[in-house]
Short mmCIF file of C-alpha atoms in Angstrom, two decimals:
data_model
loop_
_atom_site.label_atom_id
_atom_site.label_comp_id
_atom_site.label_asym_id
_atom_site.label_seq_id
_atom_site.Cartn_x
_atom_site.Cartn_y
_atom_site.Cartn_z
CA MET A 498 60.86 109.58 149.41
CA PHE A 499 63.93 109.13 151.67
CA ASN A 500 65.51 106.25 153.57
CA ILE A 501 65.98 106.44 157.32
CA VAL A 502 68.60 103.98 158.60
CA LEU A 503 68.84 103.12 162.30
CA LEU A 504 71.95 101.17 163.22
CA GLU A 505 71.43 99.00 166.30
CA PRO A 506 68.71 101.09 167.97
CA ARG A 507 68.43 100.66 171.73
CA ILE A 508 65.13 102.27 172.77
CA PRO A 509 61.88 100.86 171.34
CA GLY A 510 59.96 104.10 171.92
CA ASN A 511 62.43 105.99 169.74
CA VAL A 512 62.03 103.42 166.97
CA GLY A 513 58.26 103.74 167.14
CA THR A 514 58.41 107.54 167.08
CA ILE A 515 60.78 107.48 164.11
CA GLY A 516 58.51 104.95 162.41
CA ARG A 517 55.59 107.34 162.76
CA LEU A 518 57.67 110.13 161.23
CA ALA A 519 58.80 107.83 158.40
CA PHE A 520 55.18 106.99 157.65
CA ALA A 521 54.18 110.68 157.65
CA LEU A 522 56.93 111.49 155.13
CA ASN A 523 56.53 108.32 153.06
CA CYS A 524 60.07 107.23 153.93
CA THR A 525 61.41 103.71 154.20
CA LEU A 526 62.67 102.81 157.68
CA HIS A 527 65.67 100.46 157.69
CA LEU A 528 66.46 98.77 161.02
CA ILE A 529 69.83 97.10 161.45
CA LYS A 530 70.31 94.52 164.22
CA PRO A 531 71.21 93.82 166.92
CA TYR A 532 68.59 95.85 168.76
CA GLY A 533 68.88 96.89 172.38
CA PHE A 534 65.48 95.34 173.02
CA GLY A 535 63.64 92.21 171.92
CA GLU A 536 61.90 91.81 168.62
CA ILE A 537 60.45 94.73 166.69
CA THR A 538 56.94 93.61 167.64
CA GLU A 539 57.35 94.81 171.23
CA LYS A 540 54.37 96.82 172.41
CA GLU A 541 56.45 99.97 173.11
CA VAL A 542 57.50 100.16 169.45
CA ARG A 543 53.96 99.62 168.22
CA ARG A 544 52.54 102.06 170.78
CA ALA A 545 54.91 104.89 169.80
CA GLY A 546 54.20 104.23 166.13
CA LEU A 547 50.50 104.06 166.89
CA ASP A 548 48.33 102.55 164.19
CA TYR A 549 50.79 103.56 161.46
CA TRP A 550 53.31 100.84 162.25
CA PHE A 551 51.69 98.16 160.11
CA ASP A 552 51.38 100.51 157.11
CA LEU A 553 55.01 101.64 157.33
CA ASP A 554 57.62 100.42 154.85
CA VAL A 555 60.00 98.98 157.45
CA ARG A 556 62.83 96.60 156.61
CA GLU A 557 65.09 94.67 158.96
CA TYR A 558 68.68 93.53 158.43
CA GLU A 559 70.93 91.21 160.41
CA ASN A 560 73.92 93.58 160.26
CA ILE A 561 75.40 96.47 158.27
CA GLU A 562 76.90 94.13 155.66
CA ASP A 563 73.45 92.65 155.01
CA PHE A 564 72.09 96.19 154.64
CA TRP A 565 74.81 97.23 152.17
CA ALA A 566 74.36 94.04 150.16
CA LYS A 567 70.72 95.06 149.59
CA ASN A 568 71.29 98.85 149.46
CA PRO A 569 74.68 99.39 147.79
CA PHE A 570 76.77 102.14 149.31
CA ASN A 571 77.28 105.33 147.28
CA ASP A 572 77.64 109.08 147.82
CA ARG A 573 73.91 109.49 148.62
CA HIS A 574 74.36 107.88 152.07
CA PHE A 575 74.61 110.53 154.81
CA PHE A 576 75.88 109.85 158.33
CA ALA A 577 74.55 111.90 161.25
CA THR A 578 77.32 112.45 163.79
CA THR A 579 78.68 114.96 166.28
CA LYS A 580 82.17 114.20 164.89
CA THR A 581 82.07 116.54 161.89
CA LYS A 582 81.79 120.27 161.27
CA GLN A 583 79.60 119.91 158.14
CA VAL A 584 76.13 121.05 159.19
CA TYR A 585 73.11 119.25 157.81
CA PHE A 586 71.48 122.37 156.31
CA GLU A 587 74.50 123.14 154.12
CA THR A 588 74.17 119.82 152.29
CA SER A 589 72.01 119.19 149.22
CA TYR A 590 69.67 116.22 149.45
CA GLU A 591 67.87 114.27 146.76
CA VAL A 592 64.83 112.02 146.80
CA GLY A 593 66.01 108.51 147.64
CA ASP A 594 68.90 109.57 149.89
CA TYR A 595 69.84 107.46 152.93
CA PHE A 596 70.17 109.07 156.37
CA TYR A 597 72.00 106.99 158.98
CA PHE A 598 71.64 107.38 162.74
CA GLY A 599 73.57 105.34 165.29
CA ARG A 600 72.86 103.85 168.65
CA GLU A 601 71.42 106.24 171.20
CA ASP A 602 74.29 105.53 173.60
CA ALA A 603 77.19 105.54 171.14
CA GLY A 604 76.27 107.03 167.76
CA LEU A 605 77.67 105.61 164.54
CA PRO A 606 80.98 103.76 164.79
CA GLN A 607 84.08 105.51 163.43
CA SER A 608 84.57 102.70 160.90
CA ILE A 609 81.28 103.67 159.24
CA LEU A 610 81.98 107.41 159.39
CA ASP A 611 85.36 106.74 157.74
CA LYS A 612 83.61 105.21 154.69
CA SER A 613 82.63 108.69 153.52
CA PRO A 614 83.75 111.69 155.59
CA LYS A 615 82.34 114.05 152.95
CA THR A 616 78.79 112.79 153.64
CA CYS A 617 78.99 113.09 157.43
CA ILE A 618 76.57 115.72 158.71
CA THR A 619 75.91 117.27 162.09
CA ILE A 620 73.14 119.20 163.79
CA PRO A 621 74.79 122.20 165.45
CA MET A 622 74.24 122.90 169.12
CA THR A 623 75.09 126.18 170.82
CA ASN A 624 76.28 124.76 174.14
CA ASP A 625 78.06 121.67 175.49
CA ALA A 626 75.23 119.18 175.01
CA ARG A 627 76.56 115.77 173.90
CA SER A 628 73.74 115.13 171.45
CA LEU A 629 70.03 115.37 170.75
CA ASN A 630 67.44 112.63 171.10
CA ILE A 631 67.63 110.38 168.04
CA ALA A 632 63.96 110.87 167.14
CA ASN A 633 64.46 114.65 167.20
CA SER A 634 67.61 114.31 165.08
CA VAL A 635 65.85 112.18 162.48
CA SER A 636 63.03 114.73 162.31
CA ILE A 637 65.40 117.66 161.82
CA VAL A 638 67.34 116.04 158.97
CA ALA A 639 64.32 114.45 157.26
CA TYR A 640 62.36 117.70 157.23
CA GLU A 641 65.33 119.62 155.82
CA ALA A 642 65.53 117.06 153.02
CA LEU A 643 61.79 117.45 152.45
CA ARG A 644 62.10 121.26 152.45
CA GLN A 645 64.77 121.06 149.75
CA ASN A 646 62.68 118.70 147.61
CA PHE A 647 59.15 119.79 148.44
CA LYS A 648 58.35 120.99 144.92
CA ASP A 649 58.58 117.36 143.81
CA PHE A 650 55.72 116.40 146.14
CA LYS A 651 53.15 119.15 145.65
#
């Protein structure tokens, strides 16, 4: 359906939770190293993903260049960031789109955001919060993409 891209995730529980969501929506989960934890087989990742983890389409990459070599960059790659004014629900999504989320402690690097400012999206907040939890952010964006394309899956 869609592609969820986590760049250098730091918290195994978040990865597991996002993996469970990816399974529920039939998305591919792309994990780009280095991680902020050991290998992806850590029990916290598996526990958060529950028994879905081994049925999930999850792919690992050594770095962003490795990812782009296997998933060529185009205008269907969307970058979640607090550094834009373009809100996620004012963007049109298509089946197969890529949604990028950065490290929990730093977000996506500016060098990646600069690749395509027009596909940067944000989740608005009504106060001075720095950001939302990454698993919540992935859920918000993925379900908006599903809402827009739901007729294709009935």
